CSV table of C-alpha atoms in Angstrom, one decimal:
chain,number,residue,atom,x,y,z
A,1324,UNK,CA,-91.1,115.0,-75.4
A,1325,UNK,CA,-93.3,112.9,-77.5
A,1326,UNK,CA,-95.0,110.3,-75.8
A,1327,UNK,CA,-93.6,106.5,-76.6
A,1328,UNK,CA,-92.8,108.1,-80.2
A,1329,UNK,CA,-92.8,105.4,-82.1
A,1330,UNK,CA,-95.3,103.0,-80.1
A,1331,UNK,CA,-97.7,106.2,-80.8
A,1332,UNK,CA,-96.6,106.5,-84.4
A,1333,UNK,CA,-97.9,102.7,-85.2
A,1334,UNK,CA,-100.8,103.3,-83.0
A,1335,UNK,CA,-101.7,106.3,-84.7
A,1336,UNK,CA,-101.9,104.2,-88.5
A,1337,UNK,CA,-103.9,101.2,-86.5
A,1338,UNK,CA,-106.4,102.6,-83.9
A,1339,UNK,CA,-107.5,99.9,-83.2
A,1340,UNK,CA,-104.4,99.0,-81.1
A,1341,UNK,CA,-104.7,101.9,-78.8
A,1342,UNK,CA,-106.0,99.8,-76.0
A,1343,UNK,CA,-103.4,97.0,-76.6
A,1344,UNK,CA,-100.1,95.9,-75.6
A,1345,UNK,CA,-97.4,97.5,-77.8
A,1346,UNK,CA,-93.9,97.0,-78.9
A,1347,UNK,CA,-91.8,98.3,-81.5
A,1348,UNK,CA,-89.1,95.9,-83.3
A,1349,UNK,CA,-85.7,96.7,-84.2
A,1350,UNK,CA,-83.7,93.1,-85.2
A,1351,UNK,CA,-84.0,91.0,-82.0
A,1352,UNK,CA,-85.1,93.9,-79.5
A,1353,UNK,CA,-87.9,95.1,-78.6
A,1354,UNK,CA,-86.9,99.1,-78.1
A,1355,UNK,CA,-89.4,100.9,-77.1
A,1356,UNK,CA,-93.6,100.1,-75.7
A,1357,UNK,CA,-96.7,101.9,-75.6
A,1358,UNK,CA,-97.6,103.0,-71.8
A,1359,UNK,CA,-100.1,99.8,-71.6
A,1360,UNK,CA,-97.2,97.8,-72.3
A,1361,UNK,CA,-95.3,99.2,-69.8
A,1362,UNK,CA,-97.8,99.2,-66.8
A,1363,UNK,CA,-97.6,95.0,-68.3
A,1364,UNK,CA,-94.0,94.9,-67.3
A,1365,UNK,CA,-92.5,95.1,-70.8
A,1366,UNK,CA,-89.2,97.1,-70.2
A,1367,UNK,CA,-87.5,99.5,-73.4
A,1368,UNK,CA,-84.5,97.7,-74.8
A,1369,UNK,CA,-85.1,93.8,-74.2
A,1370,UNK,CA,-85.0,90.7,-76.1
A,1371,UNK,CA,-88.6,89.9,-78.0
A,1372,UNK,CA,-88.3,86.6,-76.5
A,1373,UNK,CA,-88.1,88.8,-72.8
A,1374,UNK,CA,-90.9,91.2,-73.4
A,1375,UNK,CA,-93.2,88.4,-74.6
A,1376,UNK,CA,-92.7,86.2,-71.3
A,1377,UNK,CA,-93.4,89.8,-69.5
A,1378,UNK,CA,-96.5,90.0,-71.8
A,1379,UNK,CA,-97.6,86.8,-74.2
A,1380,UNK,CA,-100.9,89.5,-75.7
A,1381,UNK,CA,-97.7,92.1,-76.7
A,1382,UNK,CA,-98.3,92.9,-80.2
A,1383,UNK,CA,-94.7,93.3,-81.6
A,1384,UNK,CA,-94.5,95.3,-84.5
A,1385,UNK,CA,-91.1,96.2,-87.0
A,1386,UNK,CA,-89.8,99.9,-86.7
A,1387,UNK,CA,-86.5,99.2,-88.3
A,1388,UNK,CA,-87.8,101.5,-91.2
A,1389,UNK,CA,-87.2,104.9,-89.5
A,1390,UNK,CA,-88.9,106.9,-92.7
A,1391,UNK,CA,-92.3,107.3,-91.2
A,1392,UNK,CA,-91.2,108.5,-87.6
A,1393,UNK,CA,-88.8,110.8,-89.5
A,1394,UNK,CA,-91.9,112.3,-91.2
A,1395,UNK,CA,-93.8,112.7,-88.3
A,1396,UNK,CA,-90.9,114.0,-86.6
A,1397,UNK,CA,-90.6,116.8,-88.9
A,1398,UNK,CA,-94.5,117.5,-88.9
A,1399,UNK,CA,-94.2,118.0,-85.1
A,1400,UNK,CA,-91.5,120.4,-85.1
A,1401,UNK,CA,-92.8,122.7,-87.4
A,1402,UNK,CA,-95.8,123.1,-85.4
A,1403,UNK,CA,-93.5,124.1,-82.3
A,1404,UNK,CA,-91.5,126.1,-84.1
A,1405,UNK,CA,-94.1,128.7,-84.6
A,1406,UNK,CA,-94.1,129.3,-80.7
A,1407,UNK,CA,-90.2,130.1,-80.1
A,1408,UNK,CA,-86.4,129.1,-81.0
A,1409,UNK,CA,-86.6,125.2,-81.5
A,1410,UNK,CA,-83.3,122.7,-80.6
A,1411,UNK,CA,-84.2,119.6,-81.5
A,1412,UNK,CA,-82.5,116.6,-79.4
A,1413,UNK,CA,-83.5,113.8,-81.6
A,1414,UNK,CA,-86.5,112.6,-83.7
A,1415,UNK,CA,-89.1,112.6,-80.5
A,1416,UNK,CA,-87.0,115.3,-78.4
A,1417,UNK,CA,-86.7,119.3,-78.4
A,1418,UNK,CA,-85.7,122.2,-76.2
A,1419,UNK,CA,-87.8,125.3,-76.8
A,1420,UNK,CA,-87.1,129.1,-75.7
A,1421,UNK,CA,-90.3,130.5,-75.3
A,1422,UNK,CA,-88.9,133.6,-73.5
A,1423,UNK,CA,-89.6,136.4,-75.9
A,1424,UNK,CA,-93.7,135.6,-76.1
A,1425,UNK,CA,-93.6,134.9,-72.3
A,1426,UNK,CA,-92.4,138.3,-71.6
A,1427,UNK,CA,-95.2,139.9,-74.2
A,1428,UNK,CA,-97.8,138.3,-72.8
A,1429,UNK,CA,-96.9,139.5,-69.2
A,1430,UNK,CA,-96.4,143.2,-70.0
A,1431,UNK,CA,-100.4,142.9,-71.7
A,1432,UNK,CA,-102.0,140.6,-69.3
A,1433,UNK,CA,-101.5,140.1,-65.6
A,1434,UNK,CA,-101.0,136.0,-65.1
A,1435,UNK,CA,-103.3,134.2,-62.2
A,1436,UNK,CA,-102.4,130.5,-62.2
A,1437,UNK,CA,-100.0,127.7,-63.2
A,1438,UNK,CA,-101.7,124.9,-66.1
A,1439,UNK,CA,-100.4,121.6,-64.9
A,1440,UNK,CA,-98.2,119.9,-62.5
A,1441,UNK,CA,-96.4,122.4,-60.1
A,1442,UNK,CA,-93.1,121.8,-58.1
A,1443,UNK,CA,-93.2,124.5,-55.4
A,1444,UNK,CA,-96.9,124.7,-54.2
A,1445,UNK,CA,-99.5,127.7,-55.6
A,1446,UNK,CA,-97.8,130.6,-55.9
A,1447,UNK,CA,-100.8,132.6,-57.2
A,1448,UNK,CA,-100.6,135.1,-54.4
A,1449,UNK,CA,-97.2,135.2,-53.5
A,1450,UNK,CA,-95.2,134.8,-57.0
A,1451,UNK,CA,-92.1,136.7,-58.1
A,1452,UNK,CA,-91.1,137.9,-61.4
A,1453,UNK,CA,-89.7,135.0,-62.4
A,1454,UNK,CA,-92.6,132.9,-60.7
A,1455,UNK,CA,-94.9,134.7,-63.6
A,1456,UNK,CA,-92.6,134.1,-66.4
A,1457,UNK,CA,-92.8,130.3,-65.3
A,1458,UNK,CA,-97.1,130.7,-65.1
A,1459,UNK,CA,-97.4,132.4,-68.6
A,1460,UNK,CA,-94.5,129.2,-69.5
A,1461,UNK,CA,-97.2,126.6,-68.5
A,1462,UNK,CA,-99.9,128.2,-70.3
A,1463,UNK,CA,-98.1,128.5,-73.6
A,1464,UNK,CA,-96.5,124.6,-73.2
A,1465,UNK,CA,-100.8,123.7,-72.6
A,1466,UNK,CA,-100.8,125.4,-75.8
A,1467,UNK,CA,-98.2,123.6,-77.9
A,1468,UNK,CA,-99.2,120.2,-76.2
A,1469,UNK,CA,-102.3,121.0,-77.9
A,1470,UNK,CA,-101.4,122.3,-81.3
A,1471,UNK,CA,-99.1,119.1,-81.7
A,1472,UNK,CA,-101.8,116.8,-81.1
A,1473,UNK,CA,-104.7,119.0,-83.0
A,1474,UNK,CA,-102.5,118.9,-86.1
A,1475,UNK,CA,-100.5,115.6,-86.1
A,1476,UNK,CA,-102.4,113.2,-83.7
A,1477,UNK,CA,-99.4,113.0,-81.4
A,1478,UNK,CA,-99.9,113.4,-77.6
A,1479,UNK,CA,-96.9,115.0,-75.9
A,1480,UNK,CA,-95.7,115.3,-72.2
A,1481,UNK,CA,-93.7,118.8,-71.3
A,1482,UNK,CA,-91.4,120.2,-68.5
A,1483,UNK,CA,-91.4,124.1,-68.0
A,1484,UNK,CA,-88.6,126.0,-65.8
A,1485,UNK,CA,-86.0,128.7,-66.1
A,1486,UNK,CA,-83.2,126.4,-67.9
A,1487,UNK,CA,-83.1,123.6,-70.0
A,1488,UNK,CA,-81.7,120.8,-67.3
A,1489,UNK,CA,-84.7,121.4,-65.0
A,1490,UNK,CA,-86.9,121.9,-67.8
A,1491,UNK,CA,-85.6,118.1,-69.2
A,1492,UNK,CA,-86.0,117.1,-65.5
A,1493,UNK,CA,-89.0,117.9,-65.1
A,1494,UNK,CA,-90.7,116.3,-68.3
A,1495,UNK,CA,-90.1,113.3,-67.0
A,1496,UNK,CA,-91.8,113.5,-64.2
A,1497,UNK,CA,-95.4,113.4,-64.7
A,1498,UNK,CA,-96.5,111.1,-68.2
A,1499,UNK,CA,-97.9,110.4,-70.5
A,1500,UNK,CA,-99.8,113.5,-71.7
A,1501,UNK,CA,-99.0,115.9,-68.9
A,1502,UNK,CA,-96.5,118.8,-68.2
A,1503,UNK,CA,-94.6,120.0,-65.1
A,1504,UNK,CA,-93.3,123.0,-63.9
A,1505,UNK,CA,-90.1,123.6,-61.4
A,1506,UNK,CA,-90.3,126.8,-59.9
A,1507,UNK,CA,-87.3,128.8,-58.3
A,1508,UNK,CA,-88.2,128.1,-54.6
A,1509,UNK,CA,-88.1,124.4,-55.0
A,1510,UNK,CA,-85.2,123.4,-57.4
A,1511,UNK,CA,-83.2,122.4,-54.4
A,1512,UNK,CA,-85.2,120.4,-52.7
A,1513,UNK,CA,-85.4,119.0,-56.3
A,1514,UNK,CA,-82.3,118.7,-57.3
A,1515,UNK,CA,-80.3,117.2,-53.6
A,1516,UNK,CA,-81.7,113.4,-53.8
A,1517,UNK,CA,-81.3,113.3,-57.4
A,1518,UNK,CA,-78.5,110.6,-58.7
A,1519,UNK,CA,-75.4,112.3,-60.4
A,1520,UNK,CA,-76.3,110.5,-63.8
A,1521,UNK,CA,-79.3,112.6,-64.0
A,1522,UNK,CA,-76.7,115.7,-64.9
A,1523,UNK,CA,-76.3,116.1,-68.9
A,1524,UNK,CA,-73.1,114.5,-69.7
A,1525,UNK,CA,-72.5,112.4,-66.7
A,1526,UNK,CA,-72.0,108.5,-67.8
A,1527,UNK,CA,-70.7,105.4,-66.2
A,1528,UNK,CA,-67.1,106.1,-66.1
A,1529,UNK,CA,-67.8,109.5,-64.6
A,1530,UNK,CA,-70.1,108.3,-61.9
A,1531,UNK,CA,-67.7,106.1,-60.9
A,1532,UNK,CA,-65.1,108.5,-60.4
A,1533,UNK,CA,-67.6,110.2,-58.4
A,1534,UNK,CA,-68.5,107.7,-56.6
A,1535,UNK,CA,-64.9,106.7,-55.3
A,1536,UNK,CA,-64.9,110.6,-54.5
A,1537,UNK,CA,-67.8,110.1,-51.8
A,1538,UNK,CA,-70.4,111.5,-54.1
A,1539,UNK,CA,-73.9,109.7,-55.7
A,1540,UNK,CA,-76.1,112.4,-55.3
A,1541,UNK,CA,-76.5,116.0,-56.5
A,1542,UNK,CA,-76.5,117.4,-53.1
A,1543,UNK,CA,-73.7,115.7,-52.2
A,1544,UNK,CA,-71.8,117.1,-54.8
A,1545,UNK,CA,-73.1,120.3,-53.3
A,1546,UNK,CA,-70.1,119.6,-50.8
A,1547,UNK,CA,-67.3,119.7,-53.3
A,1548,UNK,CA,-65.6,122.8,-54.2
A,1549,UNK,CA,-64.9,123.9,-57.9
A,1550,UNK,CA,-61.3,123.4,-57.8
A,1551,UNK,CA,-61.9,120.1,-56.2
A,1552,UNK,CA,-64.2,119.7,-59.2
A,1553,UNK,CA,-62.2,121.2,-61.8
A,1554,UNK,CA,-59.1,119.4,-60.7
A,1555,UNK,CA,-60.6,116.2,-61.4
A,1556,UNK,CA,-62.8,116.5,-64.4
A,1557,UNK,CA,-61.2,119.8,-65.7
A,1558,UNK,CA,-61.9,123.2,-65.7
A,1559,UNK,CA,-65.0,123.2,-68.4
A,1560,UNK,CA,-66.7,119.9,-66.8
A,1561,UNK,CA,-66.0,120.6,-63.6
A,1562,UNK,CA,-67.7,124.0,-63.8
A,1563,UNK,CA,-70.4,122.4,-65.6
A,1564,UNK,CA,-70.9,120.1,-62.7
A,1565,UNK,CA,-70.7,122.5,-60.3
A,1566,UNK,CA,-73.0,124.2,-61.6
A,1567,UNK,CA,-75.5,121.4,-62.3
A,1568,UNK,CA,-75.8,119.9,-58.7
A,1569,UNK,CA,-77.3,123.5,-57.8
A,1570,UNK,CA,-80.1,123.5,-60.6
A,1571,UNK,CA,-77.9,125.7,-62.9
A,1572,UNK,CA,-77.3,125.4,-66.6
A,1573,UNK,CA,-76.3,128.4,-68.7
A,1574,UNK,CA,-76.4,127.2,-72.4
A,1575,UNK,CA,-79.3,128.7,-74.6
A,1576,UNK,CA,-81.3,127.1,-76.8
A,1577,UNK,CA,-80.1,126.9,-80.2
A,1578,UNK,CA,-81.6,126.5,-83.7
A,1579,UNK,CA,-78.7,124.0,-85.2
A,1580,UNK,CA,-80.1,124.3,-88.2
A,1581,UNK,CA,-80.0,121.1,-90.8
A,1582,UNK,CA,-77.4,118.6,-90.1
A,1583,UNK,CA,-74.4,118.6,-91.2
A,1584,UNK,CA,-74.1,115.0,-92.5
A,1585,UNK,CA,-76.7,111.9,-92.7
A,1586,UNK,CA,-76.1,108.5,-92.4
A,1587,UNK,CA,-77.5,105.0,-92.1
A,1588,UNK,CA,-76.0,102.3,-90.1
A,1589,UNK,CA,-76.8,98.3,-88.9
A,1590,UNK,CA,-75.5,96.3,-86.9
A,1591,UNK,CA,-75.6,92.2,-86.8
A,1592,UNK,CA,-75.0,89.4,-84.5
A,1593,UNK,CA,-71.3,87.8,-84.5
A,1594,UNK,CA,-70.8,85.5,-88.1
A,1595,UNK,CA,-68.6,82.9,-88.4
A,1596,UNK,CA,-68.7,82.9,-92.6
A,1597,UNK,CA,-70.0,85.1,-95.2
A,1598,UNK,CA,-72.8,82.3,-96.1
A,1599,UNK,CA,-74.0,83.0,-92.8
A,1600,UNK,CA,-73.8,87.0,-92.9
A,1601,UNK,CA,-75.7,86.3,-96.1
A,1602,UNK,CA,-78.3,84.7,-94.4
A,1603,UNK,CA,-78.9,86.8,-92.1
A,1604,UNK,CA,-79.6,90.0,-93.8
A,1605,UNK,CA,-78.2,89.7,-96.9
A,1606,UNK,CA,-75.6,92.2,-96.5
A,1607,UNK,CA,-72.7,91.6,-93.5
A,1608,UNK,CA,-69.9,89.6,-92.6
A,1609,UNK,CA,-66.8,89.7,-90.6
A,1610,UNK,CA,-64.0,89.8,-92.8
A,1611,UNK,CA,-64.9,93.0,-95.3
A,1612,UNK,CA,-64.4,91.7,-99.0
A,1613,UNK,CA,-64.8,94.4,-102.2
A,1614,UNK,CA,-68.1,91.7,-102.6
A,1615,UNK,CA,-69.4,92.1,-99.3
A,1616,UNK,CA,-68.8,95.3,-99.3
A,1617,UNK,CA,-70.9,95.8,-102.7
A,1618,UNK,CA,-73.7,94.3,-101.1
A,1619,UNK,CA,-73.6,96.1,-97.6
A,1620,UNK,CA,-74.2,99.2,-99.7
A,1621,UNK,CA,-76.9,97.5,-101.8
A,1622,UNK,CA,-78.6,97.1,-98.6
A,1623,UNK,CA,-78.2,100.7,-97.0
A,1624,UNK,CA,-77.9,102.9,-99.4
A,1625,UNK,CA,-81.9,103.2,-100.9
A,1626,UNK,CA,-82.1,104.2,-97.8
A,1627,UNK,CA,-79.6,107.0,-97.6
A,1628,UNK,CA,-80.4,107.7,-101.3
A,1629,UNK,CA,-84.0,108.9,-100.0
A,1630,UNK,CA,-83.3,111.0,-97.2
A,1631,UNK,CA,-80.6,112.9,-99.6
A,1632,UNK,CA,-83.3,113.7,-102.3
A,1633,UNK,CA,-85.6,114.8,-99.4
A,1634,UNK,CA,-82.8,117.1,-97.9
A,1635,UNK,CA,-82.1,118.4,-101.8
A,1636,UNK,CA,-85.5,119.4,-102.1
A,1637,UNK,CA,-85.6,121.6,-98.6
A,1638,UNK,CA,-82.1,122.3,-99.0
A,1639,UNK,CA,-80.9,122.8,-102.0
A,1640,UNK,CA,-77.6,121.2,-101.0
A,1641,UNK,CA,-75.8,118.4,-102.9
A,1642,UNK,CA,-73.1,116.4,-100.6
A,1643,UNK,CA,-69.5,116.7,-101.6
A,1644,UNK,CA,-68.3,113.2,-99.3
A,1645,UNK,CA,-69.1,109.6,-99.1
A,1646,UNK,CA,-67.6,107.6,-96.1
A,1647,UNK,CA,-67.8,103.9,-95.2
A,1648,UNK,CA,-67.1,102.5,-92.3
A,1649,UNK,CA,-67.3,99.4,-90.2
A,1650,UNK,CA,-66.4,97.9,-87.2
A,1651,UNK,CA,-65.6,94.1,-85.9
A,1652,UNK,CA,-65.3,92.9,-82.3
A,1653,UNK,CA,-65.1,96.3,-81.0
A,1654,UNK,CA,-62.8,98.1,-83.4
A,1655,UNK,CA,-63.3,100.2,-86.2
């Protein structure tokens, strides 16, 4: 997980910010600070007008051009793609299965200790098989950390364990700049006191349900059965959450390859006339006209246009389908 991705990505073309409050810019939000910004008060996803009474030195900055994180984005995963199967989960985001080095470097080399944080004390002289898998996983995450910010500038924070959900888990856990590493022996103490929205593909409406059903933490979901599970949420969710509250997760990492589609969207504040869309960006309004449609496009697509000749070039592909769509007061 790359650190405050686009607070470092700013910070990384002025360096002379790297000691100051920063936020990044998207219309009237601020979505995203650098970690001095944050130890300020200044929250992710607030109004500027918020984050500058939490901090009046903030220096706000505009990241609604997404081009340049993008391209750093891409740098960054082709350095950790040379160290095992890559799944990205966004521009600042990846999974990465590291198994088949790991198990080369522990038929050559006998492994003695764990390189950052560990969950599950020192296990140096008393570590299973799987225990030494996870050591030789620290060392080679030390490793990419490294690469990453040897070759791109960018400073990255990394969670090591036997399946992606703990792995995700623990990333968060120790930042910025730092790794951590779940072993077996203390998932569940781990995983118990852990809310139920920490589970990948848990939202509000689920928790909720949950919620009513006695349950707001992993270990109490512990006390459910599968069919209770599955008879509420369905056989595939419920055996997903089933498994979940007890550290497991069974789904590889996987190389998705390019996407499928690309797309560029906006969003704007409520207008009450297309003189006032106009103003505003120069390219909305409420009720969709073949004119204000004309100039929504004129406004997005440069954009799109761009990341289609880039994909050409590394693809070779040429897209076949153009959609538009929009929505107003909540329906497309």
């Amino acid at each position: 997980d790359v650190d405050c991705f686009y607070a470092q990505s700013e910070i990384l073309r002025r360096p002379w910010l790297r000691d100051r409050p920063v936020g990044v810019t998207q219309k009237f939000l601020v979505v995203t600070s650098n970690y001095v910004a944050r130890q300020l008060g200044v929250p992710k996803m607030v109004p500027v007008d918020e984050a500058k009474r939490c901090c009046s030195d903030l220096v706000l900055i505009n990241g609604e051009d997404l081009t340049p994180y993008r391209y750093a984005s891409k740098l960054i995963m082709e350095v950790i793609k040379r160290f095992g199967t890559v799944e990205k989960r966004g521009l600042d985001e990846c999974a990465v299965d590291v198994t088949e080095e790991v198990l080369k470097r522990v038929a050559s080399a006998n492994p003695t200790s764990f390189v950052g944080h560990v969950l599950g004390g020192d296990l140096t002289t008393q570590a299973t098989q799987g225990d030494l898998l996870l050591m030789v996983g620290t060392q080679l995450a030390a490793e990419i950390r490294c690469a990453v910010e040897k070759e791109t500038g960018y400073q990255c924070s990394c969670g090591i364990s036997h399946n992606k959900m703990l792995a995700k888990m623990a990333c968060s856990l120790n930042k910025p700049d730092k790794q951590t590493c779940i072993t077996q022996s203390a998932v569940n103490d781990f995983i118990v006191p852990l809310p139920v929205r920490k589970i990948p593909g848990v939202g509000r409406q689920t928790e909720a349900t949950l919620k009513e059903m006695g349950v707001e933490t992993m270990g109490d979901m512990q006390s459910l059965t599968l069919a209770q599970l599955s008879s509420k949420f369905g056989d595939r969710f419920g055996n997903q959450l089933f498994d979940a509250c007890r550290g497991h997760d069974y789904s590889r990492v996987q190389d998705k390859g390019f996407s499928k589609s690309l797309s560029v969207e906006d969003s704007f504040k409520p207008c009450s006339s297309l003189d006032q869309a106009k103003v505003r960006l120069n390219s909305s309004c409420i009720r969709v006209t073949s004119v204000c449609l004309q100039e929504i496009l004129s406004c997005l697509a440069p954009d799109l246009i761009a990341r289609l000749d880039e994909d050409k070039a590394e693809t070779e592909r040429t897209p076949k389908t153009f959609t538009v769509k929009w929505k107003s007061r909540g329906v497309w």
